[in-house]
Amino acid sequence: NAGVTQTPKFQVLKTGQSMTLQCAQDMNHEYMSWYRQDPGMGLRLIHYSVGAGITDQGEVPNGYNVSRSTTEDFPLRLLSAAPSQTSVYFCASSYGVHSPLHFGNGTRLTVT
Amino acid sequence: AQSVTQLDSHVSVSEGTPVLLRCNYSSSYSPSLFWYVQHPNKGLQLLLKYTSAATLVKGINGFEAEFKKSETSFHLTKPSAHMSDAAEYFCVVSEGSSFGNEKLTFGTGTRLTIIP
């Protein structure tokens, strides 16, 4: 039972490069989301999805794209990396309303 | 609008002594409240949740929290700290009755240090 799997664990990008952070879950959860964690700011929601084919913006969506073609996968795309996107990114999923979130172990991204 | 305030950014206790991590919230509706724990280089893990049932909620690893509506508080406690409790703890408030309206707000975290 893998839960929520994020890849890669670490990534260094140069300003202007693009990349995709991968997230997969094997719990058949409908709800998936991406957060970024910055020191002293808690977790902030980037994008979320309530099911395959349905996505919406969270609190800090600028500079990021998502898609949800399957229930299992929810990739996060950085279109043109900026130093302000240096952060730790977490993917999470849950079963239903008010259900607890299951988190991946995070991707630590540095943009130089 | 909902918000959550963790009153201490850092708490240090000696092993075997009680733990108290404080959380105040504001919410326009009847909220759900959660505590999550994050160990170094790991994702967050649910400790416990309150969803309008019993006001005293028991979680994993001996932690519990009490929902006090009059004080808008949801403090996390443990009678006796263990070295393995050293981690960062997040209080989270949730509003909304269906997906699409669901909003989670995370506190800024409390780092718990255990002194041997």
JSON list of C-alpha atoms in Angstrom, two decimals:
[
{"chain": "A", "resi": 1, "resn": "ASN", "atom": "CA", "xyz": [0.00, 0.00, 0.00]},
{"chain": "A", "resi": 2, "resn": "ALA", "atom": "CA", "xyz": [2.02, 2.95, -1.30]},
{"chain": "A", "resi": 3, "resn": "GLY", "atom": "CA", "xyz": [-0.45, 5.75, -0.43]},
{"chain": "A", "resi": 4, "resn": "VAL", "atom": "CA", "xyz": [0.58, 9.05, -2.08]},
{"chain": "A", "resi": 5, "resn": "THR", "atom": "CA", "xyz": [3.81, 8.95, -4.08]},
{"chain": "A", "resi": 6, "resn": "GLN", "atom": "CA", "xyz": [5.63, 12.09, -5.19]},
{"chain": "A", "resi": 7, "resn": "THR", "atom": "CA", "xyz": [8.57, 12.31, -7.57]},
{"chain": "A", "resi": 8, "resn": "PRO", "atom": "CA", "xyz": [11.21, 13.63, -7.63]},
{"chain": "A", "resi": 9, "resn": "LYS", "atom": "CA", "xyz": [12.25, 14.14, -4.00]},
{"chain": "A", "resi": 10, "resn": "PHE", "atom": "CA", "xyz": [14.64, 16.96, -4.89]},
{"chain": "A", "resi": 11, "resn": "GLN", "atom": "CA", "xyz": [15.00, 19.22, -7.92]},
{"chain": "A", "resi": 12, "resn": "VAL", "atom": "CA", "xyz": [17.13, 22.21, -8.84]},
{"chain": "A", "resi": 13, "resn": "LEU", "atom": "CA", "xyz": [16.00, 24.40, -11.73]},
{"chain": "A", "resi": 14, "resn": "LYS", "atom": "CA", "xyz": [17.34, 27.50, -13.39]},
{"chain": "A", "resi": 15, "resn": "THR", "atom": "CA", "xyz": [15.07, 30.52, -13.77]},
{"chain": "A", "resi": 16, "resn": "GLY", "atom": "CA", "xyz": [12.85, 30.09, -16.82]},
{"chain": "A", "resi": 17, "resn": "GLN", "atom": "CA", "xyz": [13.02, 26.30, -16.99]},
{"chain": "A", "resi": 18, "resn": "SER", "atom": "CA", "xyz": [9.87, 24.23, -16.84]},
{"chain": "A", "resi": 19, "resn": "MET", "atom": "CA", "xyz": [9.22, 20.92, -15.12]},
{"chain": "A", "resi": 20, "resn": "THR", "atom": "CA", "xyz": [6.48, 18.62, -13.89]},
{"chain": "A", "resi": 21, "resn": "LEU", "atom": "CA", "xyz": [6.12, 17.34, -10.35]},
{"chain": "A", "resi": 22, "resn": "GLN", "atom": "CA", "xyz": [4.47, 13.95, -10.33]},
{"chain": "A", "resi": 23, "resn": "CYS", "atom": "CA", "xyz": [1.86, 12.74, -7.84]},
{"chain": "A", "resi": 24, "resn": "ALA", "atom": "CA", "xyz": [0.11, 9.38, -7.78]},
{"chain": "A", "resi": 25, "resn": "GLN", "atom": "CA", "xyz": [-2.21, 7.77, -5.25]},
{"chain": "A", "resi": 26, "resn": "ASP", "atom": "CA", "xyz": [-3.46, 4.20, -5.05]},
{"chain": "A", "resi": 27, "resn": "MET", "atom": "CA", "xyz": [-6.36, 4.69, -2.62]},
{"chain": "A", "resi": 28, "resn": "ASN", "atom": "CA", "xyz": [-9.02, 5.55, -5.24]},
{"chain": "A", "resi": 29, "resn": "HIS", "atom": "CA", "xyz": [-9.46, 9.00, -3.70]},
{"chain": "A", "resi": 30, "resn": "GLU", "atom": "CA", "xyz": [-11.48, 11.49, -5.70]},
{"chain": "A", "resi": 31, "resn": "TYR", "atom": "CA", "xyz": [-10.01, 14.60, -4.10]},
{"chain": "A", "resi": 32, "resn": "MET", "atom": "CA", "xyz": [-6.38, 15.54, -4.76]},
{"chain": "A", "resi": 33, "resn": "SER", "atom": "CA", "xyz": [-4.52, 18.75, -4.09]},
{"chain": "A", "resi": 34, "resn": "TRP", "atom": "CA", "xyz": [-1.13, 20.47, -4.25]},
{"chain": "A", "resi": 35, "resn": "TYR", "atom": "CA", "xyz": [0.31, 22.61, -1.48]},
{"chain": "A", "resi": 36, "resn": "ARG", "atom": "CA", "xyz": [3.49, 24.55, -1.06]},
{"chain": "A", "resi": 37, "resn": "GLN", "atom": "CA", "xyz": [5.16, 24.89, 2.33]},
{"chain": "A", "resi": 38, "resn": "ASP", "atom": "CA", "xyz": [7.28, 27.92, 3.11]},
{"chain": "A", "resi": 39, "resn": "PRO", "atom": "CA", "xyz": [8.90, 28.76, 6.46]},
{"chain": "A", "resi": 40, "resn": "GLY", "atom": "CA", "xyz": [6.51, 30.51, 8.85]},
{"chain": "A", "resi": 41, "resn": "MET", "atom": "CA", "xyz": [3.59, 30.35, 6.42]},
{"chain": "A", "resi": 42, "resn": "GLY", "atom": "CA", "xyz": [2.06, 26.93, 6.94]},
{"chain": "A", "resi": 43, "resn": "LEU", "atom": "CA", "xyz": [0.75, 25.18, 3.86]},
{"chain": "A", "resi": 44, "resn": "ARG", "atom": "CA", "xyz": [-0.90, 27.08, 1.04]},
{"chain": "A", "resi": 45, "resn": "LEU", "atom": "CA", "xyz": [-3.17, 25.48, -1.55]},
{"chain": "A", "resi": 46, "resn": "ILE", "atom": "CA", "xyz": [-2.02, 25.80, -5.16]},
{"chain": "A", "resi": 47, "resn": "HIS", "atom": "CA", "xyz": [-4.59, 23.75, -7.12]},
{"chain": "A", "resi": 48, "resn": "TYR", "atom": "CA", "xyz": [-7.03, 21.00, -6.33]},
{"chain": "A", "resi": 49, "resn": "SER", "atom": "CA", "xyz": [-9.21, 18.44, -8.10]},
{"chain": "A", "resi": 50, "resn": "VAL", "atom": "CA", "xyz": [-12.48, 16.84, -7.04]},
{"chain": "A", "resi": 51, "resn": "GLY", "atom": "CA", "xyz": [-12.29, 14.11, -9.67]},
{"chain": "A", "resi": 52, "resn": "ALA", "atom": "CA", "xyz": [-10.90, 13.15, -13.05]},
{"chain": "A", "resi": 53, "resn": "GLY", "atom": "CA", "xyz": [-11.32, 15.99, -15.53]},
{"chain": "A", "resi": 54, "resn": "ILE", "atom": "CA", "xyz": [-12.12, 18.59, -12.85]},
{"chain": "A", "resi": 55, "resn": "THR", "atom": "CA", "xyz": [-9.58, 21.03, -11.44]},
{"chain": "A", "resi": 56, "resn": "ASP", "atom": "CA", "xyz": [-9.74, 24.40, -9.75]},
{"chain": "A", "resi": 57, "resn": "GLN", "atom": "CA", "xyz": [-7.43, 27.06, -8.38]},
{"chain": "A", "resi": 58, "resn": "GLY", "atom": "CA", "xyz": [-6.42, 27.41, -4.79]},
{"chain": "A", "resi": 59, "resn": "GLU", "atom": "CA", "xyz": [-4.89, 30.29, -2.91]},
{"chain": "A", "resi": 60, "resn": "VAL", "atom": "CA", "xyz": [-1.61, 30.62, -4.88]},
{"chain": "A", "resi": 61, "resn": "PRO", "atom": "CA", "xyz": [-2.15, 29.26, -8.43]},
{"chain": "A", "resi": 62, "resn": "ASN", "atom": "CA", "xyz": [-0.06, 31.70, -10.47]},
{"chain": "A", "resi": 63, "resn": "GLY", "atom": "CA", "xyz": [2.81, 30.08, -12.35]},
{"chain": "A", "resi": 64, "resn": "TYR", "atom": "CA", "xyz": [1.41, 26.55, -11.99]},
{"chain": "A", "resi": 65, "resn": "ASN", "atom": "CA", "xyz": [-0.80, 24.32, -14.12]},
{"chain": "A", "resi": 66, "resn": "VAL", "atom": "CA", "xyz": [-2.51, 21.04, -13.31]},
{"chain": "A", "resi": 67, "resn": "SER", "atom": "CA", "xyz": [-4.53, 18.40, -15.09]},
{"chain": "A", "resi": 68, "resn": "ARG", "atom": "CA", "xyz": [-6.37, 15.30, -13.89]},
{"chain": "A", "resi": 69, "resn": "SER", "atom": "CA", "xyz": [-6.80, 12.75, -16.65]},
{"chain": "A", "resi": 70, "resn": "THR", "atom": "CA", "xyz": [-7.09, 9.78, -14.29]},
{"chain": "A", "resi": 71, "resn": "THR", "atom": "CA", "xyz": [-8.22, 9.28, -10.69]},
{"chain": "A", "resi": 72, "resn": "GLU", "atom": "CA", "xyz": [-4.71, 8.17, -9.71]},
{"chain": "A", "resi": 73, "resn": "ASP", "atom": "CA", "xyz": [-2.51, 10.95, -11.10]},
{"chain": "A", "resi": 74, "resn": "PHE", "atom": "CA", "xyz": [-2.37, 14.68, -10.49]},
{"chain": "A", "resi": 75, "resn": "PRO", "atom": "CA", "xyz": [0.79, 16.30, -11.94]},
{"chain": "A", "resi": 76, "resn": "LEU", "atom": "CA", "xyz": [1.80, 19.88, -11.19]},
{"chain": "A", "resi": 77, "resn": "ARG", "atom": "CA", "xyz": [3.53, 21.83, -13.95]},
{"chain": "A", "resi": 78, "resn": "LEU", "atom": "CA", "xyz": [5.79, 24.81, -13.45]},
{"chain": "A", "resi": 79, "resn": "LEU", "atom": "CA", "xyz": [5.62, 26.76, -16.69]},
{"chain": "A", "resi": 80, "resn": "SER", "atom": "CA", "xyz": [8.63, 29.08, -16.27]},
{"chain": "A", "resi": 81, "resn": "ALA", "atom": "CA", "xyz": [10.35, 28.64, -12.93]},
{"chain": "A", "resi": 82, "resn": "ALA", "atom": "CA", "xyz": [11.09, 31.69, -10.77]},
{"chain": "A", "resi": 83, "resn": "PRO", "atom": "CA", "xyz": [13.13, 31.96, -7.56]},
{"chain": "A", "resi": 84, "resn": "SER", "atom": "CA", "xyz": [9.88, 32.72, -5.70]},
{"chain": "A", "resi": 85, "resn": "GLN", "atom": "CA", "xyz": [8.82, 29.15, -6.44]},
{"chain": "A", "resi": 86, "resn": "THR", "atom": "CA", "xyz": [11.61, 27.75, -4.30]},
{"chain": "A", "resi": 87, "resn": "SER", "atom": "CA", "xyz": [9.65, 25.74, -1.77]},
{"chain": "A", "resi": 88, "resn": "VAL", "atom": "CA", "xyz": [8.65, 22.30, -0.59]},
{"chain": "A", "resi": 89, "resn": "TYR", "atom": "CA", "xyz": [5.67, 20.95, -2.51]},
{"chain": "A", "resi": 90, "resn": "PHE", "atom": "CA", "xyz": [3.22, 18.44, -1.10]},
{"chain": "A", "resi": 91, "resn": "CYS", "atom": "CA", "xyz": [0.57, 16.45, -2.88]},
{"chain": "A", "resi": 92, "resn": "ALA", "atom": "CA", "xyz": [-2.39, 15.22, -0.84]},
{"chain": "A", "resi": 93, "resn": "SER", "atom": "CA", "xyz": [-5.51, 13.17, -1.41]},
{"chain": "A", "resi": 94, "resn": "SER", "atom": "CA", "xyz": [-8.64, 12.35, 0.52]},
{"chain": "A", "resi": 95, "resn": "TYR", "atom": "CA", "xyz": [-11.73, 10.20, 0.30]},
{"chain": "A", "resi": 96, "resn": "GLY", "atom": "CA", "xyz": [-14.52, 12.67, 0.82]},
{"chain": "A", "resi": 97, "resn": "VAL", "atom": "CA", "xyz": [-15.98, 15.65, 2.57]},
{"chain": "A", "resi": 98, "resn": "HIS", "atom": "CA", "xyz": [-14.12, 16.56, 5.74]},
{"chain": "A", "resi": 99, "resn": "SER", "atom": "CA", "xyz": [-12.02, 13.45, 5.30]},
{"chain": "A", "resi": 100, "resn": "PRO", "atom": "CA", "xyz": [-8.43, 13.64, 6.48]},
{"chain": "A", "resi": 101, "resn": "LEU", "atom": "CA", "xyz": [-5.77, 14.31, 3.90]},
{"chain": "A", "resi": 102, "resn": "HIS", "atom": "CA", "xyz": [-3.10, 11.76, 3.04]},
{"chain": "A", "resi": 103, "resn": "PHE", "atom": "CA", "xyz": [0.16, 13.48, 2.14]},
{"chain": "A", "resi": 104, "resn": "GLY", "atom": "CA", "xyz": [3.13, 12.47, 0.05]},
{"chain": "A", "resi": 105, "resn": "ASN", "atom": "CA", "xyz": [6.65, 12.98, 1.37]},
{"chain": "A", "resi": 106, "resn": "GLY", "atom": "CA", "xyz": [7.18, 16.15, -0.60]},
{"chain": "A", "resi": 107, "resn": "THR", "atom": "CA", "xyz": [9.38, 17.54, -3.36]},
{"chain": "A", "resi": 108, "resn": "ARG", "atom": "CA", "xyz": [12.02, 20.07, -2.37]},
{"chain": "A", "resi": 109, "resn": "LEU", "atom": "CA", "xyz": [12.46, 22.50, -5.27]},
{"chain": "A", "resi": 110, "resn": "THR", "atom": "CA", "xyz": [15.18, 25.10, -5.58]},
{"chain": "A", "resi": 111, "resn": "VAL", "atom": "CA", "xyz": [15.11, 27.68, -8.38]},
{"chain": "A", "resi": 112, "resn": "THR", "atom": "CA", "xyz": [18.36, 29.57, -8.97]},
{"chain": "B", "resi": 1, "resn": "ALA", "atom": "CA", "xyz": [-13.68, 34.00, 6.45]},
{"chain": "B", "resi": 2, "resn": "GLN", "atom": "CA", "xyz": [-11.95, 31.35, 8.48]},
{"chain": "B", "resi": 3, "resn": "SER", "atom": "CA", "xyz": [-8.56, 31.59, 10.09]},
{"chain": "B", "resi": 4, "resn": "VAL", "atom": "CA", "xyz": [-6.40, 29.66, 12.48]},
{"chain": "B", "resi": 5, "resn": "THR", "atom": "CA", "xyz": [-3.72, 30.91, 14.87]},
{"chain": "B", "resi": 6, "resn": "GLN", "atom": "CA", "xyz": [-1.14, 28.72, 16.52]},
{"chain": "B", "resi": 7, "resn": "LEU", "atom": "CA", "xyz": [-0.08, 30.73, 19.51]},
{"chain": "B", "resi": 8, "resn": "ASP", "atom": "CA", "xyz": [3.44, 29.35, 19.87]},
{"chain": "B", "resi": 9, "resn": "SER", "atom": "CA", "xyz": [5.91, 28.87, 17.04]},
{"chain": "B", "resi": 10, "resn": "HIS", "atom": "CA", "xyz": [8.18, 26.76, 19.25]},
{"chain": "B", "resi": 11, "resn": "VAL", "atom": "CA", "xyz": [7.53, 24.71, 22.41]},
{"chain": "B", "resi": 12, "resn": "SER", "atom": "CA", "xyz": [10.16, 22.85, 24.43]},
{"chain": "B", "resi": 13, "resn": "VAL", "atom": "CA", "xyz": [9.29, 20.31, 27.12]},
{"chain": "B", "resi": 14, "resn": "SER", "atom": "CA", "xyz": [11.24, 17.70, 29.05]},
{"chain": "B", "resi": 15, "resn": "GLU", "atom": "CA", "xyz": [10.67, 14.05, 28.32]},
{"chain": "B", "resi": 16, "resn": "GLY", "atom": "CA", "xyz": [7.91, 12.69, 30.55]},
{"chain": "B", "resi": 17, "resn": "THR", "atom": "CA", "xyz": [6.25, 16.07, 31.15]},
{"chain": "B", "resi": 18, "resn": "PRO", "atom": "CA", "xyz": [2.92, 17.25, 29.68]},
{"chain": "B", "resi": 19, "resn": "VAL", "atom": "CA", "xyz": [2.63, 18.80, 26.24]},
{"chain": "B", "resi": 20, "resn": "LEU", "atom": "CA", "xyz": [0.29, 21.69, 25.38]},
{"chain": "B", "resi": 21, "resn": "LEU", "atom": "CA", "xyz": [0.14, 23.12, 21.86]},
{"chain": "B", "resi": 22, "resn": "ARG", "atom": "CA", "xyz": [-2.34, 25.97, 21.51]},
{"chain": "B", "resi": 23, "resn": "CYS", "atom": "CA", "xyz": [-4.65, 26.69, 18.58]},
{"chain": "B", "resi": 24, "resn": "ASN", "atom": "CA", "xyz": [-7.36, 29.32, 18.20]},
{"chain": "B", "resi": 25, "resn": "TYR", "atom": "CA", "xyz": [-9.64, 29.50, 15.20]},
{"chain": "B", "resi": 26, "resn": "SER", "atom": "CA", "xyz": [-12.30, 31.68, 13.69]},
{"chain": "B", "resi": 27, "resn": "SER", "atom": "CA", "xyz": [-15.03, 30.37, 11.43]},
{"chain": "B", "resi": 28, "resn": "SER", "atom": "CA", "xyz": [-18.36, 31.58, 10.13]},
{"chain": "B", "resi": 29, "resn": "TYR", "atom": "CA", "xyz": [-19.86, 28.10, 10.18]},
{"chain": "B", "resi": 30, "resn": "SER", "atom": "CA", "xyz": [-19.52, 24.95, 12.24]},
{"chain": "B", "resi": 31, "resn": "PRO", "atom": "CA", "xyz": [-15.99, 23.96, 11.37]},
{"chain": "B", "resi": 32, "resn": "SER", "atom": "CA", "xyz": [-14.12, 20.71, 11.25]},
{"chain": "B", "resi": 33, "resn": "LEU", "atom": "CA", "xyz": [-10.77, 20.91, 13.01]},
{"chain": "B", "resi": 34, "resn": "PHE", "atom": "CA", "xyz": [-7.68, 18.78, 12.59]},
{"chain": "B", "resi": 35, "resn": "TRP", "atom": "CA", "xyz": [-4.23, 18.40, 14.04]},
{"chain": "B", "resi": 36, "resn": "TYR", "atom": "CA", "xyz": [-1.48, 17.09, 11.77]},
{"chain": "B", "resi": 37, "resn": "VAL", "atom": "CA", "xyz": [2.11, 16.18, 12.65]},
{"chain": "B", "resi": 38, "resn": "GLN", "atom": "CA", "xyz": [5.11, 16.48, 10.36]},
{"chain": "B", "resi": 39, "resn": "HIS", "atom": "CA", "xyz": [8.35, 14.68, 11.13]},
{"chain": "B", "resi": 40, "resn": "PRO", "atom": "CA", "xyz": [11.53, 15.91, 9.41]},
{"chain": "B", "resi": 41, "resn": "ASN", "atom": "CA", "xyz": [11.56, 15.38, 5.64]},
{"chain": "B", "resi": 42, "resn": "LYS", "atom": "CA", "xyz": [8.15, 13.74, 5.72]},
{"chain": "B", "resi": 43, "resn": "GLY", "atom": "CA", "xyz": [4.63, 14.65, 4.70]},
{"chain": "B", "resi": 44, "resn": "LEU", "atom": "CA", "xyz": [1.95, 15.57, 7.20]},
{"chain": "B", "resi": 45, "resn": "GLN", "atom": "CA", "xyz": [0.14, 12.81, 9.08]},
{"chain": "B", "resi": 46, "resn": "LEU", "atom": "CA", "xyz": [-3.26, 13.13, 10.74]},
{"chain": "B", "resi": 47, "resn": "LEU", "atom": "CA", "xyz": [-3.19, 13.07, 14.55]},
{"chain": "B", "resi": 48, "resn": "LEU", "atom": "CA", "xyz": [-6.86, 13.65, 15.22]},
{"chain": "B", "resi": 49, "resn": "LYS", "atom": "CA", "xyz": [-9.98, 15.39, 13.96]},
{"chain": "B", "resi": 50, "resn": "TYR", "atom": "CA", "xyz": [-13.09, 17.07, 15.35]},
{"chain": "B", "resi": 51, "resn": "THR", "atom": "CA", "xyz": [-16.31, 16.99, 13.31]},
{"chain": "B", "resi": 52, "resn": "SER", "atom": "CA", "xyz": [-19.06, 18.12, 15.73]},
{"chain": "B", "resi": 53, "resn": "ALA", "atom": "CA", "xyz": [-19.31, 14.90, 17.69]},
{"chain": "B", "resi": 54, "resn": "ALA", "atom": "CA", "xyz": [-17.64, 14.63, 21.13]},
{"chain": "B", "resi": 55, "resn": "THR", "atom": "CA", "xyz": [-15.77, 17.77, 22.11]},
{"chain": "B", "resi": 56, "resn": "LEU", "atom": "CA", "xyz": [-12.85, 15.78, 23.55]},
{"chain": "B", "resi": 57, "resn": "VAL", "atom": "CA", "xyz": [-11.12, 14.03, 20.69]},
{"chain": "B", "resi": 58, "resn": "LYS", "atom": "CA", "xyz": [-8.57, 11.28, 21.14]},
{"chain": "B", "resi": 59, "resn": "GLY", "atom": "CA", "xyz": [-5.92, 10.75, 18.50]},
{"chain": "B", "resi": 60, "resn": "ILE", "atom": "CA", "xyz": [-2.93, 8.58, 17.82]},
{"chain": "B", "resi": 61, "resn": "ASN", "atom": "CA", "xyz": [0.17, 8.29, 20.00]},
{"chain": "B", "resi": 62, "resn": "GLY", "atom": "CA", "xyz": [-1.62, 9.45, 23.17]},
{"chain": "B", "resi": 63, "resn": "PHE", "atom": "CA", "xyz": [-2.56, 12.91, 21.90]},
{"chain": "B", "resi": 64, "resn": "GLU", "atom": "CA", "xyz": [-5.95, 14.47, 22.48]},
{"chain": "B", "resi": 65, "resn": "ALA", "atom": "CA", "xyz": [-7.61, 17.82, 21.84]},
{"chain": "B", "resi": 66, "resn": "GLU", "atom": "CA", "xyz": [-10.62, 19.59, 23.28]},
{"chain": "B", "resi": 67, "resn": "PHE", "atom": "CA", "xyz": [-12.96, 21.69, 21.16]},
{"chain": "B", "resi": 68, "resn": "LYS", "atom": "CA", "xyz": [-14.13, 24.74, 23.14]},
{"chain": "B", "resi": 69, "resn": "LYS", "atom": "CA", "xyz": [-16.60, 26.76, 21.13]},
{"chain": "B", "resi": 70, "resn": "SER", "atom": "CA", "xyz": [-16.89, 29.55, 23.71]},
{"chain": "B", "resi": 71, "resn": "GLU", "atom": "CA", "xyz": [-13.13, 30.09, 23.57]},
{"chain": "B", "resi": 72, "resn": "THR", "atom": "CA", "xyz": [-12.77, 29.22, 19.85]},
{"chain": "B", "resi": 73, "resn": "SER", "atom": "CA", "xyz": [-9.89, 26.98, 20.81]},
{"chain": "B", "resi": 74, "resn": "PHE", "atom": "CA", "xyz": [-8.70, 23.50, 19.88]},
{"chain": "B", "resi": 75, "resn": "HIS", "atom": "CA", "xyz": [-5.59, 22.91, 21.97]},
{"chain": "B", "resi": 76, "resn": "LEU", "atom": "CA", "xyz": [-3.56, 19.71, 21.59]},
{"chain": "B", "resi": 77, "resn": "THR", "atom": "CA", "xyz": [-2.33, 17.91, 24.70]},
{"chain": "B", "resi": 78, "resn": "LYS", "atom": "CA", "xyz": [-0.42, 14.83, 25.74]},
{"chain": "B", "resi": 79, "resn": "PRO", "atom": "CA", "xyz": [0.13, 13.78, 29.36]},
{"chain": "B", "resi": 80, "resn": "SER", "atom": "CA", "xyz": [3.73, 12.62, 28.98]},
{"chain": "B", "resi": 81, "resn": "ALA", "atom": "CA", "xyz": [6.09, 13.64, 26.19]},
{"chain": "B", "resi": 82, "resn": "HIS", "atom": "CA", "xyz": [8.26, 11.10, 24.42]},
{"chain": "B", "resi": 83, "resn": "MET", "atom": "CA", "xyz": [11.39, 11.76, 22.40]},
{"chain": "B", "resi": 84, "resn": "SER", "atom": "CA", "xyz": [9.59, 10.54, 19.27]},
{"chain": "B", "resi": 85, "resn": "ASP", "atom": "CA", "xyz": [7.06, 13.40, 19.65]},
{"chain": "B", "resi": 86, "resn": "ALA", "atom": "CA", "xyz": [9.65, 15.91, 18.44]},
{"chain": "B", "resi": 87, "resn": "ALA", "atom": "CA", "xyz": [8.14, 17.27, 15.22]},
{"chain": "B", "resi": 88, "resn": "GLU", "atom": "CA", "xyz": [6.15, 20.16, 13.78]},
{"chain": "B", "resi": 89, "resn": "TYR", "atom": "CA", "xyz": [2.44, 20.28, 14.49]},
{"chain": "B", "resi": 90, "resn": "PHE", "atom": "CA", "xyz": [-0.22, 22.01, 12.39]},
{"chain": "B", "resi": 91, "resn": "CYS", "atom": "CA", "xyz": [-3.72, 23.00, 13.39]},
{"chain": "B", "resi": 92, "resn": "VAL", "atom": "CA", "xyz": [-6.16, 23.05, 10.45]},
{"chain": "B", "resi": 93, "resn": "VAL", "atom": "CA", "xyz": [-9.70, 24.38, 10.11]},
{"chain": "B", "resi": 94, "resn": "SER", "atom": "CA", "xyz": [-12.10, 23.25, 7.41]},
{"chain": "B", "resi": 95, "resn": "GLU", "atom": "CA", "xyz": [-15.30, 24.87, 6.22]},
{"chain": "B", "resi": 96, "resn": "GLY", "atom": "CA", "xyz": [-17.80, 23.88, 3.61]},
{"chain": "B", "resi": 97, "resn": "SER", "atom": "CA", "xyz": [-20.28, 21.09, 3.19]},
{"chain": "B", "resi": 98, "resn": "SER", "atom": "CA", "xyz": [-19.29, 19.74, -0.19]},
{"chain": "B", "resi": 99, "resn": "PHE", "atom": "CA", "xyz": [-16.31, 19.55, -2.46]},
{"chain": "B", "resi": 100, "resn": "GLY", "atom": "CA", "xyz": [-15.80, 22.69, -4.42]},
{"chain": "B", "resi": 101, "resn": "ASN", "atom": "CA", "xyz": [-16.69, 24.75, -1.37]},
{"chain": "B", "resi": 102, "resn": "GLU", "atom": "CA", "xyz": [-14.34, 22.93, 0.94]},
{"chain": "B", "resi": 103, "resn": "LYS", "atom": "CA", "xyz": [-11.66, 25.22, 2.27]},
{"chain": "B", "resi": 104, "resn": "LEU", "atom": "CA", "xyz": [-8.79, 24.19, 4.47]},
{"chain": "B", "resi": 105, "resn": "THR", "atom": "CA", "xyz": [-6.75, 26.77, 6.33]},
{"chain": "B", "resi": 106, "resn": "PHE", "atom": "CA", "xyz": [-3.47, 25.69, 7.91]},
{"chain": "B", "resi": 107, "resn": "GLY", "atom": "CA", "xyz": [-1.86, 27.29, 10.90]},
{"chain": "B", "resi": 108, "resn": "THR", "atom": "CA", "xyz": [1.78, 28.31, 10.63]},
{"chain": "B", "resi": 109, "resn": "GLY", "atom": "CA", "xyz": [2.93, 25.38, 12.76]},
{"chain": "B", "resi": 110, "resn": "THR", "atom": "CA", "xyz": [4.42, 24.75, 16.20]},
{"chain": "B", "resi": 111, "resn": "ARG", "atom": "CA", "xyz": [7.80, 23.07, 16.45]},
{"chain": "B", "resi": 112, "resn": "LEU", "atom": "CA", "xyz": [7.92, 20.76, 19.46]},
{"chain": "B", "resi": 113, "resn": "THR", "atom": "CA", "xyz": [11.32, 20.00, 20.97]},
{"chain": "B", "resi": 114, "resn": "ILE", "atom": "CA", "xyz": [11.73, 17.30, 23.61]},
{"chain": "B", "resi": 115, "resn": "ILE", "atom": "CA", "xyz": [14.54, 17.73, 26.12]},
{"chain": "B", "resi": 116, "resn": "PRO", "atom": "CA", "xyz": [16.06, 14.44, 27.31]}
]
